[in-house]
Structure formats: structure tokens, C-alpha cells
Coordinates of C-alpha atoms and ligand atoms in Angstrom, one line a residue:
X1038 CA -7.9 -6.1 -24.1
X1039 CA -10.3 -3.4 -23.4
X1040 CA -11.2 -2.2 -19.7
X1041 CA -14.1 -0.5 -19.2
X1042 CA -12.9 1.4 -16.2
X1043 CA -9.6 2.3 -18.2
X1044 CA -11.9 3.2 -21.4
X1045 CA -14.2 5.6 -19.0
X1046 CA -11.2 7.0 -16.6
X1047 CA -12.4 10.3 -16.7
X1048 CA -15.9 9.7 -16.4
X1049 CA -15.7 6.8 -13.5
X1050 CA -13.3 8.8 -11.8
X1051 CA -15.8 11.7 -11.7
X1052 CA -18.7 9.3 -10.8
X1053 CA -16.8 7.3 -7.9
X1054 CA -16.3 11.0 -6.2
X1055 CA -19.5 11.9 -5.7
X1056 CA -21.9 8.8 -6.4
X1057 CA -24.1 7.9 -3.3
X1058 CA -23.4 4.4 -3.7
X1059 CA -19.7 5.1 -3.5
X1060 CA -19.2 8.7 -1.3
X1061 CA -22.2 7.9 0.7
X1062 CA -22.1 4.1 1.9
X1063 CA -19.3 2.1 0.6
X1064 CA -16.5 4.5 1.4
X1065 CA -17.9 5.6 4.8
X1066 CA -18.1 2.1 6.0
X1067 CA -14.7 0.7 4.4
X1068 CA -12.8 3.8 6.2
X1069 CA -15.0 3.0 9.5
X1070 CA -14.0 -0.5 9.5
X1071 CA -10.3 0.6 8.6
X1072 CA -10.8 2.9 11.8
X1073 CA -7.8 4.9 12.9
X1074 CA -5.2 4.7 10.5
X1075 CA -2.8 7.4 11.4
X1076 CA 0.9 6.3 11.4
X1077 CA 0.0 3.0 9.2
X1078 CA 1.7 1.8 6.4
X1079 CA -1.3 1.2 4.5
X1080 CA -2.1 -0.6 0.9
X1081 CA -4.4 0.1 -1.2
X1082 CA -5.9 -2.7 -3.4
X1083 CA -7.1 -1.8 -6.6
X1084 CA -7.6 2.3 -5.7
X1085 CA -8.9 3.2 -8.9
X1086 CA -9.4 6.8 -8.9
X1087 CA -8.0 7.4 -5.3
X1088 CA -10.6 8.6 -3.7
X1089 CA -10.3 6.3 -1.0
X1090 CA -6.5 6.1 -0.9
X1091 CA -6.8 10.5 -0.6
X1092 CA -8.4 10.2 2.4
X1093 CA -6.2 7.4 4.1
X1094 CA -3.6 9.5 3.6
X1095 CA -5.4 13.0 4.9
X1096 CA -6.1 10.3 7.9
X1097 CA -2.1 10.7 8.4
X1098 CA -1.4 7.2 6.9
X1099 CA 1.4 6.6 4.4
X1100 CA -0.4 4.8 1.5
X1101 CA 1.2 2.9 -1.7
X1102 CA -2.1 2.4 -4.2
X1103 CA -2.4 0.0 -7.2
X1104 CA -4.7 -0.7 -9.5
X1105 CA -4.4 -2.2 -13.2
X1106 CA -5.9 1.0 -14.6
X1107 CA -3.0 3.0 -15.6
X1108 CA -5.6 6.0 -16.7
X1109 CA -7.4 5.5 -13.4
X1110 CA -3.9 5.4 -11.5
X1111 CA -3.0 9.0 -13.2
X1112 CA -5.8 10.5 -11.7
X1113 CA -5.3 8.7 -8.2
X1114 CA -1.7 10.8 -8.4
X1115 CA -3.2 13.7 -9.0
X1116 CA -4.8 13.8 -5.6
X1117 CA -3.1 12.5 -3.3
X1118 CA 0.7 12.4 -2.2
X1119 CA 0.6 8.5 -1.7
X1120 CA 2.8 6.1 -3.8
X1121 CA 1.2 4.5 -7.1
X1122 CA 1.7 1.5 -9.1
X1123 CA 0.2 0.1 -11.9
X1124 CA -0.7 -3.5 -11.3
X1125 CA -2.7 -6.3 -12.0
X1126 CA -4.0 -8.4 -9.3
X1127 CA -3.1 -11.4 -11.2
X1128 CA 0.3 -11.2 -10.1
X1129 CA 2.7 -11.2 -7.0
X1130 CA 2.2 -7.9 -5.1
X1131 CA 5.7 -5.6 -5.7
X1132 CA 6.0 -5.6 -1.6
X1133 CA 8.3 -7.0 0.6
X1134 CA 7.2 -9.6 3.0
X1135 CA 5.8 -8.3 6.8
X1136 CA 6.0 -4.3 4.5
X1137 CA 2.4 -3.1 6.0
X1138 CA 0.2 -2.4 8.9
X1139 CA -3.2 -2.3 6.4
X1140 CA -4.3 -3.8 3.6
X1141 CA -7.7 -2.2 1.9
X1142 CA -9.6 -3.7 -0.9
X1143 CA -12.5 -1.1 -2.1
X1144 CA -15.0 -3.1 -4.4
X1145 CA -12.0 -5.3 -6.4
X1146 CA -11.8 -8.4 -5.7
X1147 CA -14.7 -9.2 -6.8
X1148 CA -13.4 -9.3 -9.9
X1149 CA -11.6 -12.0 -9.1
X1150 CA -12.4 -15.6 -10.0
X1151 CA -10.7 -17.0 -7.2
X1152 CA -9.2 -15.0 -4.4
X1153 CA -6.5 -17.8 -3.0
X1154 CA -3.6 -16.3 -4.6
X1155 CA -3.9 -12.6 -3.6
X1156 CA -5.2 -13.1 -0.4
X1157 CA -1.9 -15.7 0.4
X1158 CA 0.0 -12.5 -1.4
X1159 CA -2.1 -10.1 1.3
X1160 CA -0.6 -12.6 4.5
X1161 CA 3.1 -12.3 3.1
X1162 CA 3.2 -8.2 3.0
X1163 CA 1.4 -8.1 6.1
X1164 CA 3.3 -7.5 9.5
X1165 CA 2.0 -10.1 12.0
X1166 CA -1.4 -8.4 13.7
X1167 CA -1.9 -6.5 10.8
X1168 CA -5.7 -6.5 9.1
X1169 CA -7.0 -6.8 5.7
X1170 CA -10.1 -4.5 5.0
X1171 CA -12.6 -5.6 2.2
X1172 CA -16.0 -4.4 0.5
X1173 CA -17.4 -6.6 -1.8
X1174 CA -20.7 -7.0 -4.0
X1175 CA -22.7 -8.3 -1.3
X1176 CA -23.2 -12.2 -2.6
X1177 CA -27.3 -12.2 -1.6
X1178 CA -28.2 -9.1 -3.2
X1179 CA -25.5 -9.1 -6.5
X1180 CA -27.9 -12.3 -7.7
X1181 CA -30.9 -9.6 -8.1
X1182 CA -28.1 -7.6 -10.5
X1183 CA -27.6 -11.0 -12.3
X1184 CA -31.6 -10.9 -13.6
X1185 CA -30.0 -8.9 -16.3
X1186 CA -27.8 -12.2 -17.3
X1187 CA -28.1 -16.0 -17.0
X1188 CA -26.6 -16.8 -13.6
X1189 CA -26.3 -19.6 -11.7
X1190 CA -27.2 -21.0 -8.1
X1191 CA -26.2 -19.0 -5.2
X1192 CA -23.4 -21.9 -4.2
X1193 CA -21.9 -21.7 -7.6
X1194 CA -19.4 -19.4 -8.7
X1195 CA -20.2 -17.5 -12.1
X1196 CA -19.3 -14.3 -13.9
X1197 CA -22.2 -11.4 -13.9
X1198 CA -22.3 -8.3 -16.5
X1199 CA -23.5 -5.4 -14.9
X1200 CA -24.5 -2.7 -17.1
X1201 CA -23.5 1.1 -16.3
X1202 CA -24.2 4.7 -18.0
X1203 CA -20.8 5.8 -18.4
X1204 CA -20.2 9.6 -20.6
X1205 CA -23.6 8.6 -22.2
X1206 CA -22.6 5.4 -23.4
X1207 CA -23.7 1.9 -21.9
X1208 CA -20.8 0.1 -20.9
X1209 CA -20.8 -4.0 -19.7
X1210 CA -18.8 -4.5 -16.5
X1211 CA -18.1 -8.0 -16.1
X1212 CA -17.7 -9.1 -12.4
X1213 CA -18.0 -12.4 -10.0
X1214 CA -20.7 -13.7 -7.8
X1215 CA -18.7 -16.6 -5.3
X1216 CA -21.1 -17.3 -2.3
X1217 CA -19.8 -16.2 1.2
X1218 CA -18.7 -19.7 1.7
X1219 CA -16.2 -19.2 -0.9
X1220 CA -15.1 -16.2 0.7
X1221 CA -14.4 -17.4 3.7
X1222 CA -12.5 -20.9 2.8
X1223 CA -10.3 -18.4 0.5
X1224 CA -9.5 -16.0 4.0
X1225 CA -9.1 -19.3 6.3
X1226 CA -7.0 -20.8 2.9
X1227 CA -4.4 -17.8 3.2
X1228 CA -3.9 -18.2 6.8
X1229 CA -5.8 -14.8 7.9
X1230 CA -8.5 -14.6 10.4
X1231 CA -11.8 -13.9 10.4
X1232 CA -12.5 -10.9 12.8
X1233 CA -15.7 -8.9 11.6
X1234 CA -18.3 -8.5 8.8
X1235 CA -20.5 -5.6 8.1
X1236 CA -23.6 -5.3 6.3
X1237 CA -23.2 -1.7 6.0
X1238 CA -26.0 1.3 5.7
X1239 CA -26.3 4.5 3.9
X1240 CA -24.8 8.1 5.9
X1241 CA -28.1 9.8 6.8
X1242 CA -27.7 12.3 4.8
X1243 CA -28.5 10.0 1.7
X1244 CA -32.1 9.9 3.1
X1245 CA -31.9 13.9 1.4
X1246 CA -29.9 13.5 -1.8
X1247 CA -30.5 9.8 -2.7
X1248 CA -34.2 9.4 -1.2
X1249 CA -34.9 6.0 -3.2
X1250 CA -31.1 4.9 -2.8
X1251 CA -31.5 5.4 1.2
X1252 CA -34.9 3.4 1.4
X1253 CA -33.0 0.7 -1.0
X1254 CA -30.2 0.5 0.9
X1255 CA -31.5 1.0 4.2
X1256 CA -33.8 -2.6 3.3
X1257 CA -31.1 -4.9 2.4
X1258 CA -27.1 -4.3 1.6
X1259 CA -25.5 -4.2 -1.9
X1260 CA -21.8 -4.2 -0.4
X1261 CA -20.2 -6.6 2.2
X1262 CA -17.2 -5.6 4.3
X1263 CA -14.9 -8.1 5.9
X1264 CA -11.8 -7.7 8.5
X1265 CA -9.4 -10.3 8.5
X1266 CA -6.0 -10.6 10.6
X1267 CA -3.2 -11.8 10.1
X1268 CA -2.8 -13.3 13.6
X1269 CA 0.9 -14.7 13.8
Ligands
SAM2462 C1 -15.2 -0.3 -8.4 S1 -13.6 0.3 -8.7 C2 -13.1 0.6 -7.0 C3 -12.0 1.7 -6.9 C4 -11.7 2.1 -5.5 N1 -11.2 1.0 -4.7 C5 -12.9 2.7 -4.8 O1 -13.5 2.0 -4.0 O2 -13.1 3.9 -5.0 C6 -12.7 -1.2 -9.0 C7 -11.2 -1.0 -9.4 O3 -10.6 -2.3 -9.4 C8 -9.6 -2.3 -10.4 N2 -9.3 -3.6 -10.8 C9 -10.2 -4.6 -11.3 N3 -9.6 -5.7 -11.5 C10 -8.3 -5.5 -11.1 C11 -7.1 -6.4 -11.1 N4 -7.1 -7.6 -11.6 N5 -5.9 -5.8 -10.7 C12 -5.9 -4.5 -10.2 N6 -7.0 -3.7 -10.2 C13 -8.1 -4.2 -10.7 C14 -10.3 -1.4 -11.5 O4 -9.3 -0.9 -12.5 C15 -11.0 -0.3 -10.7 O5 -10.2 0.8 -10.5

């Protein structure tokens, strides 16, 4: 089946690194909320390119990244010294129960259609008191992204195509809008905790580079982050 981010490795890998929606807001604010990592054994959910898991590591924690992408997961070895798998969401995580500290998801699981399983797979690899650290289409403002496609009501759950310029060629990324309600039965389902949510903003510095993104972002969120814990 084809996979637009295994199709485009090269290209999304070089776009994730540097795009201000990525390097400039979504990755700031997922390793913020992550906070100090140093020591951790740390997962990385769906790392694509690496980016992210690169800089958990430089942070001093020891990281084991997977994603489905096989071509994406190439590249994440290529710049980092954490451990890589490919794997698909879809099926049990290759961890031993109570194996990590952290679990990060960076902009995955919302392409999920239902999040019950791997969040109950997120609890079992989890040592008691660890956190799970997530960044999500934000559910309000993904809706505006849906005026390209049918969609549905807000409290429904429904599958969005998102269109991207990927090497010059337009590519449809499919993902899924579930309202925060969703979200949060499917983290009180698995047993984790609540413990924050961020409606993140740009780095100032976007206000330079990315003028129109800054003013965009700086109005209303595209991304949500969530903490949960995994109390006992
Ligand atoms: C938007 S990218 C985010 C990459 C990285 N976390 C970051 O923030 O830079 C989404 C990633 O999720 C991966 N992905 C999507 N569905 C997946 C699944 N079912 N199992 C594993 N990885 C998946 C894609 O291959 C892609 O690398």
C-alpha cells in the first residue's frame, strides 16, 4: 500500500528539519513539555525522520525510535545514535512491560482511528510514574483543514485528506479528526492520567522567518500537546 511519507522520505525528512510549523512550534513545545530528559529511557512514537528523537538523545536520554516508514527510519539512523525499529502502530509495541521512563508521540497518532489499543500498549511499557508526551492536530482548528474535504461534526470521528507540496508533486495525506472528548475517554480507557494540555505558540523568532505563520499561530493553535501519567 503506498505511504506518502515513505514515497517522499527524502523530501519530508528535509522539510520536517527546518519547516516552521515543525522546527519552530511543534518540536519546541513537545521537548518543553518532555522537559528534562537526561538519564530517561525514552520511546519514541512514530519518529519519522528523527529529528526529534536526535535531540532527546543530545538531551542525554537513551532513545529506542519507531515508526512504520522504513525509508524514513533510515534517515532517523543516520542522525542519531538511538535504537530504531520499523513498526506499525497497529500492533503490540516490541517492549517489555514497565521498559521506559518516557513515551513521546510527535504528530502520529493522529493517524489513528482509535487510540485504545496503543495507548493500553503505552501503560504496559511504562514504569509506574512514567509520562506519555503527545502533539496532535489540534481537533478545533484541523476542521478549518477539512474545508478541502467533506467532514463531519466536530463530535464525530472522520478521516481528513490534507493536501501537501512534497519534491513538486501534490501529495494527499490522509489523517483523523476525533474530538478531544475522544481523546480523553481513550487516555482515562488505558488507565493513564491526565496531567497537562498545551495550546502551544510559535518561538519568537518565527515572528522574522515565518511573519504570516507567527501571526497565524500566534491567533489560534494547529497542534495540541497532552501529558499523561501512568500513576500506579
Ligand atoms: C508528521 S510525521 C512526525 C514525525 C516525527 N514524530 C516528528 O514530529 O518529527 C508522522 C510520522 O508518523 C508515522 N506513522 C503514521 N502512522 C503510523 C503507524 N500506524 N505506525 C507507525 N508510524 C506511523 C509516519 O510514517 C511519519 O513518520
Amino acid at each position: 500500500m503506498s505511504d506518502p511519507y515513505s514515497d517522499h522520505a527524502a523530501a519530508y525528512a528535509a522539510h520536517n528539519a527546518v519547516a516552521p510549523y515543525n522546527a519552530l512550534y511543534e518540536r519546541p513545545a513537545l521537548l518543553d513539555l518532555a522537559n528534562d530528559v537526561a538519564g530517561l529511557d525514552v520511546l519514541d512514537l512514530g519518529c519519522g525522520p528523527g529529528v526529534t528523537t536526535a535531540e532527546l538523545v543530545r538531551r542525554g536520554a537513551r532513545v529506542t525510535g519507531l515508526d512504520r516508514s522504513a525509508a524514513l527510519v533510515e534517515h532517523a539512523r543516520g542522525l542519531s545514535g538511538a535504537e530504531f525499529l520499523v513498526h506499525d502502530l497497529a500492533d503490540p509495541l516490541p517492549l517489555t512491560d514497565a521498559a521506559v521512563d518516557l513515551v513521546v508521540a510527535g504528530l502520529v497518532l493522529h493517524y489513528l482511528d482509535d487510540w485504545s489499543a496503543v495507548l493500553a500498549e503505552v501503560y504496559r511499557v511504562l514504569r509506574p510514574g512514567g509520562r506519555f508526551v503527545a502533539s496532535v492536530h489540534h481537533p478545533l482548528t484541523d476542521v478549518r483543514i477539512a474545508s478541502l474535504e467533506p467532514h463531519g461534526a466536530y463530535l464525530e470521528s472522520y478521516r481528513i485528506a490534507d493536501v501537501w507540496e512534497m519534491a513538486g508533486e501534490e501529495v494527499v495525506v490522509w489523517f483523523w479528526h476525533h474530538p478531544l472528548g475522544s481523546m480523553t475517554g481513550w487516555i482515562a480507557g488505558a488507565g493513564l492520567t491526565l496531567t497537562d494540555v498545551v495550546e502551544p505558540r510559535p518561538l519568537p523568532s518565527m515572528a522574522d522567518s515565518h511573519p504570516e505563520s507567527f501571526v497565524r499561530l500566534s491567533a489560534e493553535p494547529a497542534f495540541l500537546l497532552l501529558e499523561t501519567r501512568r500513576l500506579g
